[in-house]
mmCIF file of C-alpha atoms in Angstrom:
data_model
loop_
_atom_site.group_PDB
_atom_site.id
_atom_site.type_symbol
_atom_site.label_atom_id
_atom_site.label_comp_id
_atom_site.label_asym_id
_atom_site.label_seq_id
_atom_site.Cartn_x
_atom_site.Cartn_y
_atom_site.Cartn_z
ATOM 1 C CA MET A 23 17.675 -142.711 -39.397
ATOM 2 C CA PRO A 24 18.301 -146.699 -39.448
ATOM 3 C CA VAL A 25 17.226 -148.570 -42.509
ATOM 4 C CA PRO A 26 14.900 -151.457 -41.449
ATOM 5 C CA PRO A 27 16.023 -155.018 -42.280
ATOM 6 C CA ILE A 28 14.858 -156.857 -45.292
ATOM 7 C CA THR A 29 12.700 -159.739 -43.636
ATOM 8 C CA ILE A 30 12.169 -163.191 -45.402
ATOM 9 C CA THR A 31 9.497 -165.021 -43.779
ATOM 10 C CA PRO A 32 6.836 -167.611 -44.635
ATOM 11 C CA GLU A 33 2.992 -167.031 -44.887
ATOM 12 C CA SER A 34 0.298 -169.358 -43.917
ATOM 13 C CA SER A 35 -0.520 -169.826 -47.498
ATOM 14 C CA GLY A 36 2.558 -171.679 -48.033
ATOM 15 C CA SER A 37 4.480 -168.826 -49.837
ATOM 16 C CA VAL A 38 7.611 -167.171 -48.834
ATOM 17 C CA VAL A 39 7.932 -163.344 -48.887
ATOM 18 C CA ALA A 40 10.254 -160.819 -48.597
ATOM 19 C CA LYS A 41 9.614 -157.294 -47.456
ATOM 20 C CA GLY A 42 11.681 -154.357 -47.082
ATOM 21 C CA ALA A 43 13.665 -154.450 -50.484
ATOM 22 C CA THR A 44 12.869 -150.879 -51.516
ATOM 23 C CA ASP A 45 15.966 -149.962 -53.716
ATOM 24 C CA ASP A 46 16.974 -151.481 -56.968
ATOM 25 C CA LEU A 47 20.033 -153.360 -55.711
ATOM 26 C CA SER A 48 18.477 -155.155 -52.987
ATOM 27 C CA ALA A 49 15.190 -156.064 -55.294
ATOM 28 C CA SER A 50 17.855 -157.281 -58.094
ATOM 29 C CA LEU A 51 19.582 -159.497 -55.774
ATOM 30 C CA LEU A 52 16.213 -160.985 -54.481
ATOM 31 C CA LYS A 53 15.144 -161.729 -58.214
ATOM 32 C CA HIS A 54 18.652 -163.223 -58.983
ATOM 33 C CA ALA A 55 17.786 -165.587 -56.325
ATOM 34 C CA GLY A 56 14.588 -166.731 -57.498
ATOM 35 C CA PHE A 57 11.839 -164.370 -56.022
ATOM 36 C CA GLN A 58 9.307 -162.539 -58.109
ATOM 37 C CA GLN A 59 8.842 -159.001 -57.706
ATOM 38 C CA ILE A 60 5.212 -157.524 -57.012
ATOM 39 C CA ASP A 61 4.334 -153.798 -57.238
ATOM 40 C CA ASP A 62 0.862 -152.819 -56.114
ATOM 41 C CA TRP A 63 -1.026 -150.616 -53.652
ATOM 42 C CA HIS A 64 0.738 -152.756 -50.682
ATOM 43 C CA GLY A 65 4.187 -151.574 -52.014
ATOM 44 C CA ARG A 66 7.172 -153.690 -53.388
ATOM 45 C CA ARG A 67 7.624 -156.998 -52.105
ATOM 46 C CA HIS A 68 8.958 -160.109 -53.582
ATOM 47 C CA ARG A 69 7.354 -163.676 -53.241
ATOM 48 C CA LEU A 70 8.116 -167.301 -54.054
ATOM 49 C CA PRO A 71 5.210 -169.158 -55.584
ATOM 50 C CA THR A 72 3.165 -171.368 -53.423
ATOM 51 C CA ALA A 73 3.767 -174.404 -55.131
ATOM 52 C CA THR A 74 7.627 -174.021 -54.916
ATOM 53 C CA PRO A 75 8.926 -177.315 -53.223
ATOM 54 C CA LEU A 76 9.908 -176.947 -49.547
ATOM 55 C CA ASP A 77 13.596 -177.856 -50.032
ATOM 56 C CA ASP A 78 13.777 -175.213 -52.922
ATOM 57 C CA LYS A 79 12.159 -172.263 -50.722
ATOM 58 C CA VAL A 80 14.710 -172.970 -47.988
ATOM 59 C CA ALA A 81 17.687 -173.072 -50.480
ATOM 60 C CA ILE A 82 16.199 -169.533 -52.185
ATOM 61 C CA ALA A 83 15.709 -167.968 -49.210
ATOM 62 C CA ASN A 84 19.109 -168.796 -47.617
ATOM 63 C CA HIS A 85 20.711 -167.673 -51.196
ATOM 64 C CA ALA A 86 18.968 -164.234 -51.200
ATOM 65 C CA ALA A 87 19.996 -163.800 -47.408
ATOM 66 C CA GLU A 88 23.649 -164.700 -48.135
ATOM 67 C CA MET A 89 23.915 -162.193 -51.224
ATOM 68 C CA LEU A 90 21.893 -159.411 -49.400
ATOM 69 C CA ARG A 91 24.474 -159.825 -46.299
ATOM 70 C CA ALA A 92 27.360 -159.658 -48.602
ATOM 71 C CA ALA A 93 25.984 -156.422 -50.005
ATOM 72 C CA ARG A 94 25.931 -155.040 -46.395
ATOM 73 C CA TYR A 95 22.052 -155.171 -46.117
ATOM 74 C CA ASP A 96 20.573 -156.092 -42.694
ATOM 75 C CA VAL A 97 18.457 -159.357 -43.314
ATOM 76 C CA VAL A 98 16.192 -161.129 -40.855
ATOM 77 C CA LEU A 99 15.255 -164.670 -42.018
ATOM 78 C CA SER A 100 12.984 -166.858 -40.570
ATOM 79 C CA PRO A 101 14.197 -169.555 -38.240
ATOM 80 C CA SER A 102 12.143 -171.930 -40.149
ATOM 81 C CA LEU A 103 13.889 -171.183 -43.411
ATOM 82 C CA ASP A 104 17.614 -170.493 -41.892
ATOM 83 C CA GLU A 105 19.579 -173.578 -42.744
ATOM 84 C CA ARG A 106 22.229 -172.421 -40.151
ATOM 85 C CA MET A 107 19.325 -172.915 -37.340
ATOM 86 C CA SER A 108 17.353 -175.735 -38.588
ATOM 87 C CA PRO A 109 18.940 -177.738 -41.688
ATOM 88 C CA PRO A 110 16.591 -179.661 -43.706
ATOM 89 C CA THR A 111 17.119 -183.246 -43.697
ATOM 90 C CA ARG A 112 17.074 -185.276 -46.837
ATOM 91 C CA PRO A 113 17.024 -189.050 -45.914
ATOM 92 C CA LEU A 114 16.708 -189.916 -49.844
ATOM 93 C CA GLY A 115 18.311 -187.003 -51.327
ATOM 94 C CA PRO A 116 16.376 -185.562 -54.283
ATOM 95 C CA TYR A 117 13.695 -188.182 -54.043
ATOM 96 C CA ALA A 118 11.536 -186.114 -51.803
ATOM 97 C CA VAL A 119 8.203 -188.119 -52.679
ATOM 98 C CA GLY A 120 9.760 -191.323 -51.885
ATOM 99 C CA ALA A 121 10.532 -189.833 -48.372
ATOM 100 C CA GLU A 122 7.246 -188.730 -47.949
ATOM 101 C CA LEU A 123 6.094 -192.182 -48.622
ATOM 102 C CA LEU A 124 8.664 -193.572 -46.153
ATOM 103 C CA ARG A 125 7.215 -191.414 -43.603
ATOM 104 C CA ILE A 126 3.582 -192.493 -44.200
ATOM 105 C CA THR A 127 4.545 -196.043 -44.145
ATOM 106 C CA ASP A 128 6.371 -195.360 -40.403
ATOM 107 C CA GLN A 129 2.725 -193.919 -39.360
ATOM 108 C CA ILE A 130 0.987 -197.269 -40.754
ATOM 109 C CA ARG A 131 3.547 -199.385 -38.836
ATOM 110 C CA ALA A 132 2.835 -197.022 -35.537
ATOM 111 C CA ALA A 133 -0.875 -197.199 -35.783
ATOM 112 C CA GLU A 134 -2.390 -198.229 -32.198
ATOM 113 C CA SER A 135 -6.041 -198.124 -33.359
ATOM 114 C CA GLY A 136 -8.135 -198.666 -36.430
ATOM 115 C CA ALA A 137 -8.607 -194.962 -36.529
ATOM 116 C CA ASP A 138 -4.933 -194.247 -36.715
ATOM 117 C CA LEU A 139 -4.520 -196.677 -39.409
ATOM 118 C CA GLN A 140 -7.506 -195.258 -41.495
ATOM 119 C CA ARG A 141 -5.826 -191.535 -41.067
ATOM 120 C CA ALA A 142 -2.298 -192.809 -42.362
ATOM 121 C CA VAL A 143 -3.824 -195.006 -45.361
ATOM 122 C CA ASP A 144 -5.869 -192.231 -46.213
ATOM 123 C CA HIS A 145 -2.649 -190.379 -47.702
ATOM 124 C CA LEU A 146 -2.411 -193.061 -50.077
ATOM 125 C CA LEU A 147 -6.090 -193.812 -50.926
ATOM 126 C CA HIS A 148 -7.610 -190.580 -51.134
ATOM 127 C CA PRO A 149 -9.734 -190.358 -54.436
ATOM 128 C CA GLU A 150 -8.480 -186.809 -55.332
ATOM 129 C CA HIS A 151 -5.295 -186.395 -53.600
ATOM 130 C CA GLY A 152 -3.850 -189.678 -52.484
ATOM 131 C CA ALA A 153 -0.572 -191.261 -53.365
ATOM 132 C CA LEU A 154 -1.994 -193.800 -55.594
ATOM 133 C CA GLU A 155 -4.101 -191.205 -57.767
ATOM 134 C CA ARG A 156 -0.954 -189.205 -58.203
ATOM 135 C CA VAL A 157 1.109 -192.243 -59.295
ATOM 136 C CA ARG A 158 -1.596 -193.182 -61.698
ATOM 137 C CA GLU A 159 -2.036 -189.834 -63.048
ATOM 138 C CA ALA A 160 2.023 -189.325 -63.353
ATOM 139 C CA LEU A 161 2.228 -192.725 -65.109
ATOM 140 C CA GLU A 162 -0.497 -191.689 -67.701
ATOM 141 C CA ALA A 163 1.073 -188.502 -68.215
ATOM 142 C CA ALA A 164 4.339 -190.054 -69.133
ATOM 143 C CA GLY A 165 2.842 -192.547 -71.465
ATOM 144 C CA GLN A 166 1.172 -189.423 -73.295
ATOM 145 C CA GLN A 167 4.364 -187.781 -73.320
ATOM 146 C CA ILE A 168 6.365 -190.308 -74.820
ATOM 147 C CA TYR A 169 3.924 -190.717 -77.641
ATOM 148 C CA ASP A 170 4.017 -186.887 -78.095
ATOM 149 C CA LEU A 171 7.883 -186.792 -78.198
ATOM 150 C CA ASP A 172 8.417 -189.890 -80.599
ATOM 151 C CA ASP A 173 5.143 -191.489 -82.204
ATOM 152 C CA GLU A 174 7.395 -194.625 -83.155
ATOM 153 C CA ALA A 175 7.856 -195.313 -79.301
ATOM 154 C CA TYR A 176 4.423 -196.566 -78.914
ATOM 155 C CA ASP A 177 5.251 -199.558 -77.431
ATOM 156 C CA LEU A 178 7.042 -197.916 -74.309
ATOM 157 C CA ALA A 179 4.105 -195.406 -74.032
ATOM 158 C CA TYR A 180 1.839 -198.355 -74.079
ATOM 159 C CA ARG A 181 3.686 -199.966 -71.206
ATOM 160 C CA PHE A 182 3.262 -196.902 -69.019
ATOM 161 C CA ASP A 183 -0.353 -196.654 -69.951
ATOM 162 C CA TYR A 184 -0.691 -200.315 -69.029
ATOM 163 C CA ALA A 185 1.179 -199.849 -65.593
ATOM 164 C CA SER A 186 -1.381 -196.796 -64.866
ATOM 165 C CA GLU A 187 -4.103 -199.328 -65.506
ATOM 166 C CA TYR A 188 -2.630 -201.246 -62.822
ATOM 167 C CA VAL A 189 -2.696 -198.572 -60.251
ATOM 168 C CA SER A 190 -6.329 -197.786 -61.124
ATOM 169 C CA GLY A 191 -7.017 -201.595 -60.727
ATOM 170 C CA ALA A 192 -5.536 -201.410 -57.236
ATOM 171 C CA GLN A 193 -7.625 -198.147 -56.421
ATOM 172 C CA ASN A 194 -10.964 -200.153 -57.707
ATOM 173 C CA GLU A 195 -9.772 -203.013 -55.303
ATOM 174 C CA LEU A 196 -9.596 -200.960 -52.412
ATOM 175 C CA VAL A 197 -12.537 -198.795 -52.713
ATOM 176 C CA ASN A 198 -14.714 -198.450 -49.449
ATOM 177 C CA SER A 199 -11.951 -199.770 -47.537
ATOM 178 C CA GLN A 200 -11.542 -196.664 -45.295
ATOM 179 C CA ALA A 201 -14.889 -197.393 -43.224
ATOM 180 C CA ARG A 202 -13.701 -200.931 -42.563
ATOM 181 C CA LEU A 203 -9.797 -199.395 -41.377
ATOM 182 C CA HIS A 204 -11.894 -197.397 -39.016
ATOM 183 C CA ARG A 205 -13.570 -200.473 -37.249
ATOM 184 C CA VAL A 206 -10.246 -202.435 -37.377
ATOM 185 C CA GLY A 207 -9.394 -203.879 -33.747
ATOM 186 C CA ASN A 208 -12.981 -203.161 -32.555
ATOM 187 C CA ALA A 209 -14.028 -206.886 -32.653
ATOM 188 C CA SER A 210 -11.146 -207.997 -30.478
ATOM 189 C CA GLU A 211 -11.983 -205.202 -28.200
ATOM 190 C CA ARG A 212 -15.433 -206.420 -27.899
ATOM 191 C CA HIS A 213 -14.250 -210.048 -27.341
ATOM 192 C CA ASN A 214 -11.674 -209.054 -24.690
ATOM 193 C CA GLU A 215 -14.599 -206.997 -22.789
ATOM 194 C CA ALA A 216 -16.855 -209.944 -22.795
ATOM 195 C CA GLN A 217 -14.213 -212.263 -21.197
ATOM 196 C CA THR A 218 -13.740 -209.543 -18.479
ATOM 197 C CA ARG A 219 -17.470 -209.673 -17.732
ATOM 198 C CA SER A 220 -17.671 -213.252 -17.799
ATOM 199 C CA SER A 221 -14.776 -213.809 -15.415
ATOM 200 C CA THR A 222 -16.579 -211.272 -12.709
ATOM 201 C CA LEU A 223 -19.960 -213.084 -12.864
ATOM 202 C CA PRO A 224 -20.558 -215.547 -10.129
ATOM 203 C CA ASP A 225 -20.557 -219.277 -11.011
ATOM 204 C CA HIS A 226 -23.848 -220.721 -9.937
ATOM 205 C CA ARG A 227 -22.703 -224.322 -9.862
ATOM 206 C CA ASP A 228 -20.231 -223.322 -7.114
ATOM 207 C CA ALA A 229 -23.146 -221.622 -5.343
ATOM 208 C CA ALA A 230 -25.260 -224.788 -5.532
ATOM 209 C CA ARG A 231 -22.411 -227.064 -3.978
ATOM 210 C CA ALA A 232 -21.616 -224.497 -1.050
ATOM 211 C CA THR A 233 -22.942 -225.376 2.149
ATOM 212 C CA SER A 234 -25.434 -222.940 3.741
ATOM 213 C CA PRO A 235 -24.074 -221.007 6.840
ATOM 214 C CA ALA A 236 -27.009 -222.256 9.136
ATOM 215 C CA ALA A 237 -26.150 -225.963 8.254
ATOM 216 C CA ALA A 238 -22.300 -225.202 8.762
ATOM 217 C CA LYS A 239 -23.289 -223.574 12.225
ATOM 218 C CA ALA A 240 -25.339 -226.741 13.355
ATOM 219 C CA LYS A 241 -22.429 -229.012 11.862
ATOM 220 C CA VAL A 242 -25.356 -231.136 9.950
ATOM 221 C CA PRO A 243 -25.603 -231.811 6.141
ATOM 222 C CA SER A 244 -27.410 -228.947 4.338
ATOM 223 C CA SER A 245 -29.092 -231.686 2.212
ATOM 224 C CA PRO A 246 -31.112 -234.623 3.539
ATOM 225 C CA SER A 247 -29.642 -236.782 1.010
ATOM 226 C CA ALA A 248 -26.321 -236.419 2.556
ATOM 227 C CA GLU A 249 -27.230 -237.954 5.862
ATOM 228 C CA VAL A 250 -25.860 -241.698 6.427
ATOM 229 C CA ALA A 251 -28.209 -243.920 8.498
ATOM 230 C CA GLN A 252 -26.090 -244.992 11.370
ATOM 231 C CA PRO A 253 -26.841 -248.320 13.477
ATOM 232 C CA LYS A 254 -28.281 -248.018 16.888
ATOM 233 C CA ARG A 255 -26.051 -249.498 19.695
ATOM 234 C CA SER A 256 -27.934 -250.700 23.083
ATOM 235 C CA ALA A 257 -26.999 -249.154 26.221
ATOM 236 C CA HIS A 258 -25.628 -252.436 27.491
ATOM 237 C CA PRO A 259 -23.461 -255.017 25.767
ATOM 238 C CA HIS A 260 -25.017 -258.283 25.149
ATOM 239 C CA VAL A 261 -22.936 -261.244 27.192
ATOM 240 C CA PRO A 262 -23.628 -264.621 26.179
ATOM 241 C CA GLY A 263 -24.613 -267.100 28.829
ATOM 242 C CA PRO A 264 -22.771 -270.203 30.224
ATOM 243 C CA ARG A 265 -22.679 -273.324 27.777
ATOM 244 C CA ARG A 266 -24.308 -276.345 29.155
#
């Protein structure tokens, strides 16, 4: 009876799970790669923590698959994790946070409406999960850690605390800007609509200057003031008599 393959797949929770490693050797290889073993009423399985960075998940899953295949195990690795099929791109090397901020910056530059802009900027300004809050928190933690490691480096710790306060000031400066971002561009759209409507309305001055159809047909001026009095001519021309 054929042995079922060991499958390594991502879950909707964000974790990566390896199933099918029922013997000690395959379990040992998975643990060596970085997986955590779980034994419960579902059986034995191996999992990567949900908080594991994506690049690390891909690297660990591929390393585990290579070791298992070298040990003659049949392994099914999800295409989304397989470096041979979808190699991860790292434009900034290990600086994954900087690469993500570059992606957000590209979204901001590509925004075609206030709503698009608001959705992109929200990744920066969200009060709990935005990038500014994470940067402020990290700077504050760095200052505290410096002081904990070396209480004589209080001046350096203070500089990090001071920087975190600057970020906090930037956050306060941009409070309630999200709603206004959503309306960006609406004023110009209303102005364009008003111009379009005004260009389609009839010009009453032109209508007042126009000649009525009846007057044009009769070939007479449409207004009495337009008539010009012409002198009457006699039927017979006046001929002067002979001189005496």
